[in-house]
Short mmCIF file of C-alpha atoms in Angstrom, two decimals:
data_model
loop_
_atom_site.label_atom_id
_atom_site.label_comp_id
_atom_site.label_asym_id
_atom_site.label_seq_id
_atom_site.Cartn_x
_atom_site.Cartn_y
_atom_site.Cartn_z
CA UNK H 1 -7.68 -9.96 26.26
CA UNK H 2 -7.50 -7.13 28.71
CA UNK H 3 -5.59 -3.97 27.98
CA UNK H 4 -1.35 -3.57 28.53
CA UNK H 5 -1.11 -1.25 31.20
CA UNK H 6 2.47 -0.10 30.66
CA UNK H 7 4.14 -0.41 34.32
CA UNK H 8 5.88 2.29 35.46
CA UNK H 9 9.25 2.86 33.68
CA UNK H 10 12.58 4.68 34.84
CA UNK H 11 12.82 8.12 33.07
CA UNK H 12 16.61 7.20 32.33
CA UNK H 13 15.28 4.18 30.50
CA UNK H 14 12.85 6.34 28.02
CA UNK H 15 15.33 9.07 27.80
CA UNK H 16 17.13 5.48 26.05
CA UNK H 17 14.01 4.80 24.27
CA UNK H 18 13.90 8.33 22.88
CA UNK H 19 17.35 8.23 21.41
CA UNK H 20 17.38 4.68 20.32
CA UNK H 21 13.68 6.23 18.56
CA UNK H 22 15.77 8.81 16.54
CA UNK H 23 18.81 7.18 15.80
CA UNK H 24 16.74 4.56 14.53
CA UNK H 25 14.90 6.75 12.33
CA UNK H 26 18.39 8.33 11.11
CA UNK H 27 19.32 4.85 10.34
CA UNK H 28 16.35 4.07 8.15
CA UNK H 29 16.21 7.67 6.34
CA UNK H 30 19.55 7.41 5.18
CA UNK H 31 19.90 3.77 4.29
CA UNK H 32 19.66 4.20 0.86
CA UNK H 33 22.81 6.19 0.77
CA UNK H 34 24.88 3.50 -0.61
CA UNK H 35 23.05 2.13 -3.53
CA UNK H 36 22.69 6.53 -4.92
CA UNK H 37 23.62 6.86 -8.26
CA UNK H 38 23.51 2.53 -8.51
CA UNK H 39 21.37 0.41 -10.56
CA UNK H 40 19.80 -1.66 -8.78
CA UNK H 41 17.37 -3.67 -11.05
CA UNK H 42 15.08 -5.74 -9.51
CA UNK H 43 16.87 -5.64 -6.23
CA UNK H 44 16.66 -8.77 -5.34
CA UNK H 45 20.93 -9.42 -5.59
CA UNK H 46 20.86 -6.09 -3.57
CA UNK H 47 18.13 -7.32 -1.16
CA UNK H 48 19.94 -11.06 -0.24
CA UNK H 49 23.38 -9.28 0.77
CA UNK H 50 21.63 -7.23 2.87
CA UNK H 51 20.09 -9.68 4.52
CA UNK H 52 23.39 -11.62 4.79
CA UNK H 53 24.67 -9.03 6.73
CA UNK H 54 21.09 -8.67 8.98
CA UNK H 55 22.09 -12.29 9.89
CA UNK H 56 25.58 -11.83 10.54
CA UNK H 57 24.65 -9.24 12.84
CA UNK H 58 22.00 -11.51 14.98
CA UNK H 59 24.27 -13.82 15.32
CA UNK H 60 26.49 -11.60 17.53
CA UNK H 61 23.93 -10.60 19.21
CA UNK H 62 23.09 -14.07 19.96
CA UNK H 63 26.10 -14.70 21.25
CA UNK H 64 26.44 -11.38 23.41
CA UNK H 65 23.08 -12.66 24.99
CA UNK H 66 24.27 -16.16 25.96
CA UNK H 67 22.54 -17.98 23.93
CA UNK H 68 19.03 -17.37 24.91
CA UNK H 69 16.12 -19.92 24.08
CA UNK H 70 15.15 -19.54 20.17
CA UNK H 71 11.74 -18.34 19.75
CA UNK H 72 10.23 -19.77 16.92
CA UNK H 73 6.86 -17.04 16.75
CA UNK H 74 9.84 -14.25 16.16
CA UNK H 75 10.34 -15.53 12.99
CA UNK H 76 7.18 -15.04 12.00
CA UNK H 77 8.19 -11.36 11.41
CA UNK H 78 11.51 -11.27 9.82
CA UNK H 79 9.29 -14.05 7.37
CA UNK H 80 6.61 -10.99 7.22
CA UNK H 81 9.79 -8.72 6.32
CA UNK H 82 11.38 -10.47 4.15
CA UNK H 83 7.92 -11.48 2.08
CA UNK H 84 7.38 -7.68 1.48
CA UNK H 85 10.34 -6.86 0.36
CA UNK H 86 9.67 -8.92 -2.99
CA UNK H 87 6.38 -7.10 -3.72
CA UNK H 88 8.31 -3.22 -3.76
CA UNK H 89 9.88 -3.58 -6.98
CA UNK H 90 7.13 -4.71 -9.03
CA UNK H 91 4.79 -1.61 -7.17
CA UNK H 92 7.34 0.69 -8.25
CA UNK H 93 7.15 -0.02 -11.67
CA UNK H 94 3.22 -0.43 -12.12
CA UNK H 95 2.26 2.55 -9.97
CA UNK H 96 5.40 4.59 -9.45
CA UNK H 97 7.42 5.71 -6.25
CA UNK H 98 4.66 8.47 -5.48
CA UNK H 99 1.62 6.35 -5.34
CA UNK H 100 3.57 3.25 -4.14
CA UNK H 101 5.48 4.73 -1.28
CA UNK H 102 2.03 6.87 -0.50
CA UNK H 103 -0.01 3.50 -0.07
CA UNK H 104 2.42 1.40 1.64
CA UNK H 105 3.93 3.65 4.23
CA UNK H 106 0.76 5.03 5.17
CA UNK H 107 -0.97 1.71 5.42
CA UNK H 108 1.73 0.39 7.26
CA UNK H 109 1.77 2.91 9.82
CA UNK H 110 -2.28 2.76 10.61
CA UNK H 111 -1.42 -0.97 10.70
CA UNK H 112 1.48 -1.26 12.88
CA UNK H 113 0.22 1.36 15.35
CA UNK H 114 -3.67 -0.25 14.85
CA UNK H 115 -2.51 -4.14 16.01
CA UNK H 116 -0.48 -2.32 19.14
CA UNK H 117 -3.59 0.42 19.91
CA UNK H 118 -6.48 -1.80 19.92
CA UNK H 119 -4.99 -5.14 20.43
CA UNK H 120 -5.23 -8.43 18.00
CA UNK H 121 -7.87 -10.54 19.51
CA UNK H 122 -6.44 -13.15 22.17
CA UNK H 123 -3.21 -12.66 21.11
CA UNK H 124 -2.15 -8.77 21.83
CA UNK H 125 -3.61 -6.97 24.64
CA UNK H 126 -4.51 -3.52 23.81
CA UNK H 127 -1.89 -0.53 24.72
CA UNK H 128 -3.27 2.22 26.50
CA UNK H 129 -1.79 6.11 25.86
CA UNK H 130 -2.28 8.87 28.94
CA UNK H 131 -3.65 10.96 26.36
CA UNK H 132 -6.16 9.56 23.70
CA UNK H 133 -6.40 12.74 21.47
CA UNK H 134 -3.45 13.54 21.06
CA UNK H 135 -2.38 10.33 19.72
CA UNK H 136 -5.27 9.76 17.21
CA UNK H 137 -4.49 14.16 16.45
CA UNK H 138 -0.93 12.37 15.62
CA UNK H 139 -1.73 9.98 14.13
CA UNK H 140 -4.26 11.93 11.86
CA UNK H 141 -1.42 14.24 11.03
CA UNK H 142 1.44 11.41 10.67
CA UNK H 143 -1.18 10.23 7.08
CA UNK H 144 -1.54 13.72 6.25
CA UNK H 145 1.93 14.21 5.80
CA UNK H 146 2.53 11.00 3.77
CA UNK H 147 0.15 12.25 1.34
CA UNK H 148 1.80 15.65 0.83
CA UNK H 149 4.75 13.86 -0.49
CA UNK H 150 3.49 12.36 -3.29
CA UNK H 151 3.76 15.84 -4.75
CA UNK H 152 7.44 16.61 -4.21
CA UNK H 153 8.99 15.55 -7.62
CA UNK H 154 12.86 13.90 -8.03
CA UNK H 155 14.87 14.55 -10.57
CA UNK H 156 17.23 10.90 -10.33
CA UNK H 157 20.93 11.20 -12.02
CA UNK H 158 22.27 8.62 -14.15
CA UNK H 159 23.22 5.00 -12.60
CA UNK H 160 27.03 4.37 -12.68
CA UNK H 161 27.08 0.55 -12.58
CA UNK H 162 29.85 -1.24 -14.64
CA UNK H 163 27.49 -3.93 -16.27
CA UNK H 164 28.18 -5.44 -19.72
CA UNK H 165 24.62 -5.36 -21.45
CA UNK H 166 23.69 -6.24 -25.08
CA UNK H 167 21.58 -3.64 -26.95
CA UNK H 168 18.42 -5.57 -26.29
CA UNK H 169 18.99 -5.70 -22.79
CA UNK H 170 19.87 -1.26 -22.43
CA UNK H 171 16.40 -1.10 -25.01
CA UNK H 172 14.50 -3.32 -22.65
CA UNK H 173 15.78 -0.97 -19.77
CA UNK H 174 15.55 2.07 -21.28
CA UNK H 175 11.64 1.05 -21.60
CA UNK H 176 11.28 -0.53 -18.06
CA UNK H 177 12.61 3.53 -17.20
CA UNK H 178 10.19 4.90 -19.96
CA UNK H 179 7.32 2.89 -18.18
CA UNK H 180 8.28 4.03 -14.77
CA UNK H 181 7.86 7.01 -15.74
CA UNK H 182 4.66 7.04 -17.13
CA UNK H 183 3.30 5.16 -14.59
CA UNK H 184 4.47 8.75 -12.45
CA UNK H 185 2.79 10.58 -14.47
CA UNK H 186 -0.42 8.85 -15.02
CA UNK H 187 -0.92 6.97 -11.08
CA UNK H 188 -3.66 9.24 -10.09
CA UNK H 189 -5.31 8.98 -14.20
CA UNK H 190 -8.80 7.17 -13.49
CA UNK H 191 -8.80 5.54 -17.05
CA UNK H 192 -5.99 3.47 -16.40
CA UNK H 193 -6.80 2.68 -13.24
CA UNK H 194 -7.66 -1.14 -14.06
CA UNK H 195 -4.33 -1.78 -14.68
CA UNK H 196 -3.07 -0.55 -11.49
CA UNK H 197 -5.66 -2.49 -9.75
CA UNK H 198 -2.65 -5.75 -9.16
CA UNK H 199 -0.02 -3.22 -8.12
CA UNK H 200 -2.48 -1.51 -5.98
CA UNK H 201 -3.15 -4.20 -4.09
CA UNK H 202 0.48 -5.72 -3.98
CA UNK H 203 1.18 -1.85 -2.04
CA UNK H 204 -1.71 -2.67 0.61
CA UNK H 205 -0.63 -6.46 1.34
CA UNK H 206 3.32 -5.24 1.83
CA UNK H 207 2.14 -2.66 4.06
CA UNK H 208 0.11 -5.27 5.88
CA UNK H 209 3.01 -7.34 5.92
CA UNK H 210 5.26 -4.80 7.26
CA UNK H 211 2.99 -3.35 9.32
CA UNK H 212 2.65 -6.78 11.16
CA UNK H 213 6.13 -7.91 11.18
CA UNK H 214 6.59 -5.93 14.71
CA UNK H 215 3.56 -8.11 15.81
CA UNK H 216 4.95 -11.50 16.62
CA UNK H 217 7.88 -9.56 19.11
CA UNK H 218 4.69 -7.93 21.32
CA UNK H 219 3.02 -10.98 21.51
CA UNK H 220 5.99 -12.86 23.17
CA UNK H 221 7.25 -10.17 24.89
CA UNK H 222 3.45 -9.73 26.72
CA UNK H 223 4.00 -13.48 26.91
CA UNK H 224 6.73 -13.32 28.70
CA UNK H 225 7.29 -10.39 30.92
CA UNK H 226 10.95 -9.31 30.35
CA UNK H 227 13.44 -10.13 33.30
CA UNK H 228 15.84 -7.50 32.48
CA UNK H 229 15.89 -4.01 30.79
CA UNK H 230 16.96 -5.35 27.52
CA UNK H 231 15.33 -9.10 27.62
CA UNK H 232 14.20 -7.63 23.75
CA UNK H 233 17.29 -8.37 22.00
CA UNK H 234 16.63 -12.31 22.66
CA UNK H 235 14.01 -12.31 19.91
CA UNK H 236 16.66 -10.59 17.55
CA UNK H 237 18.30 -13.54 16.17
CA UNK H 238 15.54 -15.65 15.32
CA UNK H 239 13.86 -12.68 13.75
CA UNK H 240 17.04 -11.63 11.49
CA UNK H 241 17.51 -15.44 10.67
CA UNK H 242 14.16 -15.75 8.81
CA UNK H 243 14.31 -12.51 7.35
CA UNK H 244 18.45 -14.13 5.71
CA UNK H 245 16.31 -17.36 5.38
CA UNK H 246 12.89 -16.49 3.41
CA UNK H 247 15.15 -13.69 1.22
CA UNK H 248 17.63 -16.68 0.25
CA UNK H 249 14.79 -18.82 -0.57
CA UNK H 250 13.06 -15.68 -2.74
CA UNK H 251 17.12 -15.04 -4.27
CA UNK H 252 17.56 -19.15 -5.21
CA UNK H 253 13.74 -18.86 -6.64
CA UNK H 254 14.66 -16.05 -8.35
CA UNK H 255 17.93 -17.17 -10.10
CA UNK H 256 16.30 -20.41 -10.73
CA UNK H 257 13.41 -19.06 -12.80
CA UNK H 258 15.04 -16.35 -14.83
CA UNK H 259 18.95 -18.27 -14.40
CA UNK H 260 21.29 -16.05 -17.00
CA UNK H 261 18.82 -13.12 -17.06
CA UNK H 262 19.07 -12.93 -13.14
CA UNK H 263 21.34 -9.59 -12.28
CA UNK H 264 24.04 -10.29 -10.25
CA UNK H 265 26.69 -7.45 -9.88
CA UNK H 266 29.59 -6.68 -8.31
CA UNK H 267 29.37 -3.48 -8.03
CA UNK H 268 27.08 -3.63 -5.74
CA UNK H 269 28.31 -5.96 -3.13
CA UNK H 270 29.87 -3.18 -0.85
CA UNK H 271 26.94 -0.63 -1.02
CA UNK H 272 24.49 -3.73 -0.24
CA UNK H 273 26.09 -4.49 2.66
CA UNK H 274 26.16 -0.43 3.68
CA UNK H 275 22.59 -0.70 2.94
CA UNK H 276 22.03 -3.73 5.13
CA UNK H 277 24.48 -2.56 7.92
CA UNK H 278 22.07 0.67 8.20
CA UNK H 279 18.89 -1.25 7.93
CA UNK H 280 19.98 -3.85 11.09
CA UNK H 281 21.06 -1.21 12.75
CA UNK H 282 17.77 1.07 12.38
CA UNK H 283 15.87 -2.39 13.06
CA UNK H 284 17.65 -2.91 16.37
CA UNK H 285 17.23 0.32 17.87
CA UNK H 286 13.45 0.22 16.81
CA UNK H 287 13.17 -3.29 19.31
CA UNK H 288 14.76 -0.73 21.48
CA UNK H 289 12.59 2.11 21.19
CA UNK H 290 9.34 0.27 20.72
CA UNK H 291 10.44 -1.90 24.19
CA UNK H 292 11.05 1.30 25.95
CA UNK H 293 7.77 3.42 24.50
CA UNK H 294 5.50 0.68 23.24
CA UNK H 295 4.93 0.00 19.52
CA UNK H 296 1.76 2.72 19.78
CA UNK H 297 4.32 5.38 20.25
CA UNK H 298 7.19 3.94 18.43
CA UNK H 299 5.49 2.18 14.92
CA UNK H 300 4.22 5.27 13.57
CA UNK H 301 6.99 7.73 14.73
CA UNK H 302 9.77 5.01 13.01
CA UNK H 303 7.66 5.13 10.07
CA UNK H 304 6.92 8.70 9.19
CA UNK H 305 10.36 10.37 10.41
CA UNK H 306 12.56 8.52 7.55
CA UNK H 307 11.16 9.71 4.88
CA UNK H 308 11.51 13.06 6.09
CA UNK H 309 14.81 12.53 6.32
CA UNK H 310 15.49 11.25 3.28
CA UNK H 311 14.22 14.33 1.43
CA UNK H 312 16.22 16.46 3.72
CA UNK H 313 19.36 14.73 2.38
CA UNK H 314 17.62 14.90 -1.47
CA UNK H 315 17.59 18.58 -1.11
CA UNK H 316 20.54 19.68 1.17
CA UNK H 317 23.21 16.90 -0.56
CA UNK H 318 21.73 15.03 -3.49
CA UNK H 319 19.90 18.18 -5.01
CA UNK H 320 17.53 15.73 -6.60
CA UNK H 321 14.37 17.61 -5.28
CA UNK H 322 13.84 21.45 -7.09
CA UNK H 323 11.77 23.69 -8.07
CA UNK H 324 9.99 26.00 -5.41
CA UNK H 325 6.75 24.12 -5.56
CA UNK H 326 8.45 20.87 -4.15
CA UNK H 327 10.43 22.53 -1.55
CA UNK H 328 7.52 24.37 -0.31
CA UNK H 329 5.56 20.72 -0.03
CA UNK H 330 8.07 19.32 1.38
CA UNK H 331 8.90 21.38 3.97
CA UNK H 332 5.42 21.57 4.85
CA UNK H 333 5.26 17.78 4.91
CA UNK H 334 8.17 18.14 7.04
CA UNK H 335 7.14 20.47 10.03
CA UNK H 336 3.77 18.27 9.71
CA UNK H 337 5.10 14.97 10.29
CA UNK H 338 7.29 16.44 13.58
CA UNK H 339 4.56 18.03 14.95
CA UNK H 340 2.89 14.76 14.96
CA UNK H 341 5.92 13.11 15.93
CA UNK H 342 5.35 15.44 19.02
CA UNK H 343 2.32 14.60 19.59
CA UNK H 344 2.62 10.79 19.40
CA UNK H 345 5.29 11.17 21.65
CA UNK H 346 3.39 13.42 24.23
CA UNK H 347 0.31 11.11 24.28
CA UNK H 348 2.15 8.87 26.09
CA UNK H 349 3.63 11.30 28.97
CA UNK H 350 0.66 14.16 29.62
#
């Protein structure tokens, strides 16, 4: 397939590409606000309202769009979404956050911006930059400072859940915890590193999963050439209804199999669906944003910027990040992942 040659675009609408690109990014690095100081388990109670509320919120914009024609291929990535989102927990506790969060997001990112960069065989076309080196220098800096924050520490507080547990069950949490964090301390320990083999690659097929779920929306929208300046949001509901309808599917499964052991808690109803109202929200400015700048631009600078956030508000509010040696990596993952931010953004205007 021959290369996307992005047509000429109005400067107001990429001034709306820009913002919708860092509000999005807001979105996504504070998301996690609402479930602080909550214990979450396994997430998957936590993950299903969230999703509840993704498809409560496609639904209006279904409606606001008059109904447009389903597209069935869209669903292909809230499916891709929603199939990732069962493989974090279980990465988490074999490999640790560090490790885990290192693999996956960086992964994603060479994915995501890979597929829109180089194209996908017949079905993506190739997206062209003005400036090659500068988005590869980006890029090159965008996994650079990924790996510098494996090595800024957190110090978590206490979870504050109201949950009725038998000894057995606080013992079999307090070693779940006690396994965690060994698994921080020993992820980089070559001896043990047969055992993180399964988690290892459960990190690199959810970052393949995620990094593909924007995939599906390029296809159709190279498909079919939008007719207006925000033709995007049409693929919005069938995407958030199979990301509601594969997580329901993974929540029944899940209840099924482990029935009373299955943790369901009321507690966290209202942060889920905080959570989930920040998530669709981050999600629907990045169809914004990558629409506006294409996914080469967008997918990596949605992917890095976050987490950057995120420690921000660790330091500045949570004060779960100390010490001197964390602060000093993470502000130097920091000013790293804007500058390539920058760059990303200027390989696509000089």
């Amino acid at each position: 397939m021959e290369s996307s040659t992005a047509p000429p675009v109005d400067t107001s609408l990429q001034i709306i590409g820009y913002v919708a690109l860092l509000l999005s990014c807001c979105a996504f690095g504070t998301m996690f606000v609402p479930l602080r100081r909550r214990n979450c388990k396994d997430g998957f109670f936590v993950q299903w309202i969230e999703c509840g509320v993704v498809f409560i919120v496609g639904c209006i914009f279904y409606v606001a769009r008059g109904f447009p024609k389903f597209e069935p291929i869209a669903c292909i990535g809230g499916f891709l979404y929603a199939t990732g989102n069962v493989f974090s927990v279980p990465i988490v506790e074999g490999i640790g956050m560090g490790v885990g969060f290192l693999i996956w997001t960086s992964l994603q990112i060479i994915v995501g911006w890979g597929v829109a960069r180089f194209g996908l065989g017949q079905w993506i076309a190739p997206q062209n930059v003005k400036n090659d080196v500068l988005n590869y220098i980006g890029i090159a800096l965008t996994i650079v400072s990924g790996v510098l924050l494996i090595f800024v520490k957190h110090v978590e507080p206490e979870p504050e859940n109201e949950y009725d547990v038998t000894s057995k069950e606080m013992e079999h949490r307090d070693e779940i915890e006690q396994r965690t964090s060994d698994s921080e301390r020993s992820s980089l320990d070559m001896a043990g590193l047969a055992k993180k083999v399964p988690f290892i690659l459960m990190a690199m097929v959810l970052a393949c999963l995620h990094g593909l779920m924007m995939t599906p929306i390029e296809y159709l929208k190279q498909k079919n050439p939008p007719t207006d300046n925000f033709q995007v949001f049409d693929y919005i509901f069938p995407f958030y209804t199979s990301v509601f309808l594969f997580s329901t599917i993974y929540f029944l499964s899940y209840c099924v199999l482990l029935r009373r052991r299955a943790y369901v808690e009321r507690n966290l109803v209202i942060p889920s669906i905080g959570y989930g109202l920040l998530w669709t929200a981050g999600m629907t400015l990045w169809f914004v944003s990558s629409d506006k700048l294409s996914q080469v631009v967008a997918y990596p600078c949605t992917a890095r910027l976050p987490p950057l956030i995120s420690g921000a508000l660790d330091v500045f509010v949570f004060k779960s990040i100390q010490g001197s040696r964390s602060f000093a990596v993470l502000a130097i993952s920091s000013i790293i992942g804007v500058v390539s931010v920058i760059l990303i953004a200027l390989s696509n205007q000089i």
